[in-house]
């Protein structure tokens, strides 16, 4: 699986588990809703700093966002 897709799927999975909409997560994380949407669709190539910031906003380790569930 492409790393962009993996990170996007993991962000979406954790966000939904936390009960957050894209809009609410955007507010918490400081990223735009459009960025979150594009990221979750696998269209963005986030930097390690972005992955760390997203993970922090979600309250999980950055490793949670890059780890394959398989």
PDB file of C-alpha atoms in Angstrom:
ATOM      1  CA  UNK A   1       0.000   0.000   0.000  1.00  0.00           C
ATOM      2  CA  UNK A   2       1.143   3.517  -0.778  1.00  0.00           C
ATOM      3  CA  UNK A   3       2.321   5.393   2.329  1.00  0.00           C
ATOM      4  CA  UNK A   4       0.050   8.367   1.515  1.00  0.00           C
ATOM      5  CA  UNK A   5      -2.969   6.058   1.495  1.00  0.00           C
ATOM      6  CA  UNK A   6      -1.838   4.332   4.691  1.00  0.00           C
ATOM      7  CA  UNK A   7      -1.432   7.592   6.607  1.00  0.00           C
ATOM      8  CA  UNK A   8      -4.746   8.884   5.257  1.00  0.00           C
ATOM      9  CA  UNK A   9      -6.617   5.736   6.265  1.00  0.00           C
ATOM     10  CA  UNK A  10      -5.052   5.784   9.718  1.00  0.00           C
ATOM     11  CA  UNK A  11      -5.900   9.449  10.274  1.00  0.00           C
ATOM     12  CA  UNK A  12      -9.493   8.769   9.240  1.00  0.00           C
ATOM     13  CA  UNK A  13      -9.754   5.642  11.425  1.00  0.00           C
ATOM     14  CA  UNK A  14      -8.439   7.390  14.538  1.00  0.00           C
ATOM     15  CA  UNK A  15     -10.461  10.558  13.870  1.00  0.00           C
ATOM     16  CA  UNK A  16     -13.688   8.569  13.578  1.00  0.00           C
ATOM     17  CA  UNK A  17     -12.811   6.482  16.658  1.00  0.00           C
ATOM     18  CA  UNK A  18     -12.497   9.756  18.576  1.00  0.00           C
ATOM     19  CA  UNK A  19     -15.885  10.873  17.220  1.00  0.00           C
ATOM     20  CA  UNK A  20     -14.484  13.862  15.371  1.00  0.00           C
ATOM     21  CA  UNK A  21     -15.768  15.315  12.122  1.00  0.00           C
ATOM     22  CA  UNK A  22     -13.230  16.616   9.635  1.00  0.00           C
ATOM     23  CA  UNK A  23     -14.292  20.131  10.596  1.00  0.00           C
ATOM     24  CA  UNK A  24     -13.785  19.496  14.322  1.00  0.00           C
ATOM     25  CA  UNK A  25     -10.428  17.845  13.695  1.00  0.00           C
ATOM     26  CA  UNK A  26      -9.378  20.748  11.498  1.00  0.00           C
ATOM     27  CA  UNK A  27     -10.172  23.130  14.346  1.00  0.00           C
ATOM     28  CA  UNK A  28      -8.153  21.063  16.834  1.00  0.00           C
ATOM     29  CA  UNK A  29      -5.195  20.374  14.548  1.00  0.00           C
ATOM     30  CA  UNK A  30      -4.845  23.760  12.872  1.00  0.00           C
ATOM     31  CA  UNK A  31      -5.010  22.231   9.401  1.00  0.00           C
ATOM     32  CA  UNK A  32      -7.830  23.141   7.029  1.00  0.00           C
ATOM     33  CA  UNK A  33     -10.778  20.805   6.478  1.00  0.00           C
ATOM     34  CA  UNK A  34      -9.769  20.651   2.812  1.00  0.00           C
ATOM     35  CA  UNK A  35      -6.286  19.481   3.788  1.00  0.00           C
ATOM     36  CA  UNK A  36      -7.701  16.812   6.118  1.00  0.00           C
ATOM     37  CA  UNK A  37     -10.062  15.593   3.388  1.00  0.00           C
ATOM     38  CA  UNK A  38      -7.292  15.450   0.804  1.00  0.00           C
ATOM     39  CA  UNK A  39      -4.976  13.697   3.262  1.00  0.00           C
ATOM     40  CA  UNK A  40      -7.575  11.060   4.122  1.00  0.00           C
ATOM     41  CA  UNK A  41      -8.091  10.387   0.413  1.00  0.00           C
ATOM     42  CA  UNK A  42      -4.366   9.710   0.013  1.00  0.00           C
ATOM     43  CA  UNK A  43      -3.786  12.769  -2.149  1.00  0.00           C
ATOM     44  CA  UNK A  44      -1.309  14.464   0.195  1.00  0.00           C
ATOM     45  CA  UNK A  45       2.270  13.560   1.023  1.00  0.00           C
ATOM     46  CA  UNK A  46       2.613  14.738   4.633  1.00  0.00           C
ATOM     47  CA  UNK A  47       6.003  15.487   6.121  1.00  0.00           C
ATOM     48  CA  UNK A  48       7.108  13.765   9.313  1.00  0.00           C
ATOM     49  CA  UNK A  49       6.459  17.043  11.142  1.00  0.00           C
ATOM     50  CA  UNK A  50       2.883  17.099   9.817  1.00  0.00           C
ATOM     51  CA  UNK A  51       2.367  13.469  10.837  1.00  0.00           C
ATOM     52  CA  UNK A  52       3.635  14.301  14.324  1.00  0.00           C
ATOM     53  CA  UNK A  53       1.317  17.330  14.590  1.00  0.00           C
ATOM     54  CA  UNK A  54      -1.692  15.321  13.376  1.00  0.00           C
ATOM     55  CA  UNK A  55      -0.914  12.532  15.844  1.00  0.00           C
ATOM     56  CA  UNK A  56      -0.561  15.015  18.686  1.00  0.00           C
ATOM     57  CA  UNK A  57      -3.917  16.579  17.807  1.00  0.00           C
ATOM     58  CA  UNK A  58      -5.478  13.105  17.788  1.00  0.00           C
ATOM     59  CA  UNK A  59      -3.825  12.134  21.069  1.00  0.00           C
ATOM     60  CA  UNK A  60      -1.929   9.157  19.623  1.00  0.00           C
ATOM     61  CA  UNK A  61       1.665   8.311  18.835  1.00  0.00           C
ATOM     62  CA  UNK A  62       2.937   9.316  15.423  1.00  0.00           C
ATOM     63  CA  UNK A  63       3.701   5.615  14.921  1.00  0.00           C
ATOM     64  CA  UNK A  64      -0.048   4.931  15.001  1.00  0.00           C
ATOM     65  CA  UNK A  65      -0.416   6.925  11.789  1.00  0.00           C
ATOM     66  CA  UNK A  66       2.320   5.122   9.846  1.00  0.00           C
ATOM     67  CA  UNK A  67       1.760   1.578  11.106  1.00  0.00           C
ATOM     68  CA  UNK A  68       0.017  -0.910   8.846  1.00  0.00           C
ATOM     69  CA  UNK A  69      -2.929  -2.680  10.441  1.00  0.00           C
ATOM     70  CA  UNK A  70      -2.178  -5.876   8.511  1.00  0.00           C
TER      71      UNK A  70
END
